[in-house]
């Protein structure tokens, strides 16, 4: 079975191209920075290390990536590993490995993504209003100011 599940951050905005022909197909390529589970020791310092994994999404998944994915966004990808090779202009054989995306989704809210600062080393603190208690009809009131965090509008 060839199945991979990754969670990481986009290293740059997806690069999207469209195939030629009557039924053009979106092809989105992006790279995920996936943290390794364990830290690496370099000269006595513990440093977080990551793997940079190339992904390619076709069709509607590619269009979705083009519309919603941006550098720094944390996503979850499921797919399969595909290997290949080609000969470059210098005549050298180049081997490739990439994940062909079958499913992709957001791994955090938009507000959390907007507060992420790769240069600052992580997240800025967020001021969140506390949720209010349930009202008489059995539904909770949603505090003002968190509309962008909701998965629907």
CSV table of N, CA, C and O in Angstrom, one decimal, residues 11-79:
chain,number,residue,atom,x,y,z
A,11,UNK,N,6.1,26.3,2.2
A,11,UNK,CA,7.4,27.1,2.2
A,11,UNK,C,7.2,28.3,1.3
A,11,UNK,O,8.0,29.3,1.4
A,12,UNK,N,6.3,28.3,0.4
A,12,UNK,CA,6.0,29.4,-0.5
A,12,UNK,C,4.6,29.2,-1.1
A,12,UNK,O,4.0,28.2,-0.9
A,13,UNK,N,4.1,30.2,-1.8
A,13,UNK,CA,2.8,30.1,-2.4
A,13,UNK,C,2.8,29.0,-3.5
A,13,UNK,O,3.9,28.8,-4.1
A,14,UNK,N,1.7,28.2,-3.7
A,14,UNK,CA,1.8,27.2,-4.7
A,14,UNK,C,2.0,27.7,-6.1
A,14,UNK,O,1.6,28.8,-6.4
A,15,UNK,N,2.7,27.0,-6.9
A,15,UNK,CA,3.0,27.3,-8.3
A,15,UNK,C,1.9,26.5,-9.1
A,15,UNK,O,2.0,25.3,-9.1
A,16,UNK,N,1.1,27.2,-9.8
A,16,UNK,CA,0.0,26.5,-10.5
A,16,UNK,C,0.1,26.8,-12.0
A,16,UNK,O,0.3,27.9,-12.5
A,17,UNK,N,0.0,25.7,-12.8
A,17,UNK,CA,0.0,25.8,-14.2
A,17,UNK,C,-1.2,25.0,-14.7
A,17,UNK,O,-1.8,24.2,-14.0
A,18,UNK,N,-1.6,25.3,-15.9
A,18,UNK,CA,-2.8,24.6,-16.5
A,18,UNK,C,-2.3,23.8,-17.7
A,18,UNK,O,-1.5,24.4,-18.6
A,19,UNK,N,-2.8,22.6,-17.9
A,19,UNK,CA,-2.4,21.8,-19.0
A,19,UNK,C,-3.1,22.4,-20.3
A,19,UNK,O,-4.1,23.1,-20.2
A,20,UNK,N,-2.5,22.1,-21.4
A,20,UNK,CA,-3.0,22.6,-22.7
A,20,UNK,C,-4.1,21.7,-23.2
A,20,UNK,O,-4.1,20.5,-22.8
A,21,UNK,N,-4.9,22.2,-24.0
A,21,UNK,CA,-6.0,21.3,-24.6
A,21,UNK,C,-7.4,21.8,-24.3
A,21,UNK,O,-7.5,22.8,-23.6
A,22,UNK,N,-8.3,21.1,-24.8
A,22,UNK,CA,-9.7,21.5,-24.6
A,22,UNK,C,-10.1,21.4,-23.2
A,22,UNK,O,-10.8,22.3,-22.7
A,23,UNK,N,-9.8,20.4,-22.5
A,23,UNK,CA,-10.1,20.2,-21.1
A,23,UNK,C,-8.8,20.5,-20.2
A,23,UNK,O,-8.2,19.5,-19.8
A,24,UNK,N,-8.5,21.8,-20.0
A,24,UNK,CA,-7.3,22.1,-19.3
A,24,UNK,C,-7.4,21.6,-17.8
A,24,UNK,O,-8.5,21.7,-17.3
A,25,UNK,N,-6.3,21.2,-17.3
A,25,UNK,CA,-6.3,20.7,-15.9
A,25,UNK,C,-5.3,21.5,-15.1
A,25,UNK,O,-4.2,21.7,-15.5
A,26,UNK,N,-5.7,21.9,-13.9
A,26,UNK,CA,-4.8,22.6,-13.0
A,26,UNK,C,-3.8,21.7,-12.4
A,26,UNK,O,-4.2,20.6,-12.0
A,27,UNK,N,-2.6,22.1,-12.3
A,27,UNK,CA,-1.5,21.3,-11.7
A,27,UNK,C,-0.8,22.3,-10.7
A,27,UNK,O,-0.1,23.2,-11.2
A,28,UNK,N,-1.0,22.0,-9.4
A,28,UNK,CA,-0.4,22.9,-8.4
A,28,UNK,C,0.8,22.1,-7.8
A,28,UNK,O,0.7,21.0,-7.4
A,29,UNK,N,1.9,22.8,-7.7
A,29,UNK,CA,3.1,22.3,-7.0
A,29,UNK,C,3.4,23.1,-5.8
A,29,UNK,O,3.4,24.4,-5.9
A,30,UNK,N,3.7,22.5,-4.7
A,30,UNK,CA,4.1,23.2,-3.5
A,30,UNK,C,5.0,22.3,-2.7
A,30,UNK,O,5.0,21.1,-2.8
A,31,UNK,N,5.7,23.0,-1.7
A,31,UNK,CA,6.6,22.2,-0.8
A,31,UNK,C,6.2,22.4,0.6
A,31,UNK,O,5.9,23.6,1.0
A,32,UNK,N,6.1,21.3,1.3
A,32,UNK,CA,5.7,21.4,2.7
A,32,UNK,C,7.0,21.2,3.6
A,32,UNK,O,7.8,20.3,3.3
A,33,UNK,N,7.1,22.1,4.6
A,33,UNK,CA,8.1,21.9,5.6
A,33,UNK,C,7.5,21.1,6.8
A,33,UNK,O,6.6,21.6,7.5
A,34,UNK,N,7.9,19.9,6.9
A,34,UNK,CA,7.3,19.0,7.9
A,34,UNK,C,8.4,18.8,9.0
A,34,UNK,O,9.5,18.3,8.8
A,35,UNK,N,8.0,19.2,10.3
A,35,UNK,CA,8.9,19.0,11.4
A,35,UNK,C,9.2,17.6,11.6
A,35,UNK,O,8.3,16.7,11.6
A,36,UNK,N,10.4,17.3,12.0
A,36,UNK,CA,10.8,15.9,12.4
A,36,UNK,C,10.4,15.7,13.8
A,36,UNK,O,10.4,16.7,14.6
A,37,UNK,N,10.1,14.5,14.2
A,37,UNK,CA,9.6,14.3,15.5
A,37,UNK,C,10.7,14.5,16.6
A,37,UNK,O,10.4,15.0,17.7
A,38,UNK,N,11.9,14.3,16.3
A,38,UNK,CA,13.0,14.4,17.2
A,38,UNK,C,13.9,15.5,16.8
A,38,UNK,O,14.1,15.7,15.6
A,39,UNK,N,14.5,16.2,17.7
A,39,UNK,CA,15.5,17.3,17.4
A,39,UNK,C,16.9,16.7,17.1
A,39,UNK,O,17.2,15.6,17.6
A,40,UNK,N,17.6,17.4,16.3
A,40,UNK,CA,19.0,17.0,16.0
A,40,UNK,C,20.0,17.7,16.8
A,40,UNK,O,19.8,18.9,17.1
A,41,UNK,N,21.0,17.1,17.2
A,41,UNK,CA,22.1,17.7,18.0
A,41,UNK,C,23.2,18.2,17.1
A,41,UNK,O,23.8,17.4,16.4
A,42,UNK,N,23.4,19.5,17.1
A,42,UNK,CA,24.5,20.1,16.3
A,42,UNK,C,25.4,20.9,17.3
A,42,UNK,O,25.0,22.0,17.7
A,43,UNK,N,26.5,20.4,17.6
A,43,UNK,CA,27.4,21.2,18.5
A,43,UNK,C,26.9,21.4,19.9
A,43,UNK,O,27.1,22.5,20.5
A,44,UNK,N,26.1,20.6,20.4
A,44,UNK,CA,25.5,20.7,21.7
A,44,UNK,C,24.2,21.4,21.8
A,44,UNK,O,23.6,21.5,22.8
A,45,UNK,N,23.8,22.0,20.7
A,45,UNK,CA,22.5,22.7,20.7
A,45,UNK,C,21.4,21.8,20.1
A,45,UNK,O,21.6,21.1,19.1
A,46,UNK,N,20.2,21.9,20.7
A,46,UNK,CA,19.1,21.2,20.2
A,46,UNK,C,18.5,22.1,19.1
A,46,UNK,O,18.1,23.2,19.5
A,47,UNK,N,18.4,21.6,17.9
A,47,UNK,CA,17.7,22.4,16.9
A,47,UNK,C,16.6,21.6,16.2
A,47,UNK,O,16.8,20.4,16.0
A,48,UNK,N,15.5,22.3,16.0
A,48,UNK,CA,14.4,21.7,15.3
A,48,UNK,C,14.8,21.5,13.9
A,48,UNK,O,15.3,22.4,13.2
A,49,UNK,N,14.6,20.3,13.3
A,49,UNK,CA,14.8,20.1,11.9
A,49,UNK,C,13.6,19.7,11.2
A,49,UNK,O,12.6,19.3,11.8
A,50,UNK,N,13.6,19.9,9.9
A,50,UNK,CA,12.4,19.6,9.1
A,50,UNK,C,12.8,19.0,7.8
A,50,UNK,O,13.9,19.1,7.3
A,51,UNK,N,11.8,18.3,7.2
A,51,UNK,CA,12.0,17.7,5.9
A,51,UNK,C,11.2,18.6,4.9
A,51,UNK,O,10.1,19.0,5.3
A,52,UNK,N,11.7,18.8,3.8
A,52,UNK,CA,11.0,19.6,2.8
A,52,UNK,C,10.5,18.7,1.7
A,52,UNK,O,11.3,18.1,0.9
A,53,UNK,N,9.2,18.5,1.6
A,53,UNK,CA,8.6,17.5,0.8
A,53,UNK,C,7.8,18.1,-0.4
A,53,UNK,O,6.9,19.0,-0.1
A,54,UNK,N,8.1,17.8,-1.6
A,54,UNK,CA,7.4,18.3,-2.8
A,54,UNK,C,6.1,17.6,-2.9
A,54,UNK,O,6.0,16.3,-2.8
A,55,UNK,N,5.1,18.4,-3.2
A,55,UNK,CA,3.7,17.8,-3.4
A,55,UNK,C,3.2,18.4,-4.7
A,55,UNK,O,3.5,19.5,-5.2
A,56,UNK,N,2.3,17.6,-5.4
A,56,UNK,CA,1.6,18.0,-6.6
A,56,UNK,C,0.2,17.6,-6.5
A,56,UNK,O,-0.2,16.5,-6.1
A,57,UNK,N,-0.7,18.6,-6.8
A,57,UNK,CA,-2.2,18.4,-6.8
A,57,UNK,C,-2.7,18.7,-8.1
A,57,UNK,O,-2.4,19.7,-8.8
A,58,UNK,N,-3.6,17.8,-8.6
A,58,UNK,CA,-4.2,17.9,-9.9
A,58,UNK,C,-5.7,18.3,-9.9
A,58,UNK,O,-6.4,18.0,-8.9
A,59,UNK,N,-6.2,18.9,-10.9
A,59,UNK,CA,-7.6,19.2,-11.1
A,59,UNK,C,-8.2,20.2,-10.0
A,59,UNK,O,-7.6,21.2,-9.7
A,60,UNK,N,-9.3,19.8,-9.4
A,60,UNK,CA,-9.9,20.7,-8.5
A,60,UNK,C,-9.1,20.9,-7.2
A,60,UNK,O,-9.1,22.0,-6.6
A,61,UNK,N,-8.3,19.9,-6.9
A,61,UNK,CA,-7.4,20.1,-5.7
A,61,UNK,C,-6.3,21.1,-6.0
A,61,UNK,O,-6.0,21.9,-5.2
A,62,UNK,N,-5.9,21.2,-7.3
A,62,UNK,CA,-4.9,22.2,-7.7
A,62,UNK,C,-5.5,23.6,-7.7
A,62,UNK,O,-4.9,24.5,-7.3
A,63,UNK,N,-6.8,23.7,-8.2
A,63,UNK,CA,-7.5,25.0,-8.1
A,63,UNK,C,-7.7,25.4,-6.7
A,63,UNK,O,-7.6,26.6,-6.4
A,64,UNK,N,-8.0,24.5,-5.8
A,64,UNK,CA,-8.2,24.8,-4.4
A,64,UNK,C,-6.9,25.4,-3.8
A,64,UNK,O,-6.9,26.4,-3.1
A,65,UNK,N,-5.8,24.7,-4.1
A,65,UNK,CA,-4.5,25.2,-3.6
A,65,UNK,C,-4.2,26.6,-4.1
A,65,UNK,O,-3.7,27.4,-3.4
A,66,UNK,N,-4.5,26.8,-5.4
A,66,UNK,CA,-4.2,28.1,-6.0
A,66,UNK,C,-5.0,29.2,-5.3
A,66,UNK,O,-4.5,30.3,-5.0
A,67,UNK,N,-6.3,28.9,-5.0
A,67,UNK,CA,-7.2,29.9,-4.4
A,67,UNK,C,-6.9,30.2,-2.9
A,67,UNK,O,-7.0,31.3,-2.5
A,68,UNK,N,-6.6,29.2,-2.1
A,68,UNK,CA,-6.6,29.3,-0.7
A,68,UNK,C,-5.3,29.1,0.0
A,68,UNK,O,-5.1,29.6,1.1
A,69,UNK,N,-4.3,28.5,-0.6
A,69,UNK,CA,-3.1,28.2,0.1
A,69,UNK,C,-2.1,29.3,-0.1
A,69,UNK,O,-1.9,29.8,-1.2
A,70,UNK,N,-1.4,29.7,1.0
A,70,UNK,CA,-0.4,30.7,0.9
A,70,UNK,C,0.8,30.3,1.8
A,70,UNK,O,0.7,29.5,2.7
A,71,UNK,N,1.9,30.9,1.5
A,71,UNK,CA,3.2,30.7,2.3
A,71,UNK,C,2.9,30.8,3.8
A,71,UNK,O,2.3,31.7,4.3
A,72,UNK,N,3.4,29.8,4.5
A,72,UNK,CA,3.3,29.8,6.0
A,72,UNK,C,2.0,29.0,6.5
A,72,UNK,O,2.0,28.7,7.7
A,73,UNK,N,1.1,28.7,5.6
A,73,UNK,CA,-0.2,28.1,6.0
A,73,UNK,C,0.1,26.6,6.4
A,73,UNK,O,0.9,25.9,5.8
A,74,UNK,N,-0.5,26.2,7.5
A,74,UNK,CA,-0.3,24.8,8.0
A,74,UNK,C,-1.4,24.0,7.4
A,74,UNK,O,-2.6,24.3,7.6
A,75,UNK,N,-1.1,22.9,6.7
A,75,UNK,CA,-2.1,22.1,6.1
A,75,UNK,C,-1.8,20.6,6.3
A,75,UNK,O,-0.6,20.2,6.8
A,76,UNK,N,-2.8,19.8,6.1
A,76,UNK,CA,-2.6,18.3,6.2
A,76,UNK,C,-2.9,17.8,4.8
A,76,UNK,O,-3.8,18.1,4.1
A,77,UNK,N,-2.0,16.9,4.3
A,77,UNK,CA,-2.1,16.3,3.0
A,77,UNK,C,-2.1,14.8,3.1
A,77,UNK,O,-1.3,14.2,3.9
A,78,UNK,N,-2.9,14.1,2.4
A,78,UNK,CA,-2.9,12.7,2.2
A,78,UNK,C,-2.7,12.4,0.7
A,78,UNK,O,-3.2,13.1,-0.1
A,79,UNK,N,-1.9,11.4,0.4
A,79,UNK,CA,-1.7,11.0,-0.9
A,79,UNK,C,-0.8,9.8,-1.1
A,79,UNK,O,-0.8,9.0,-0.2
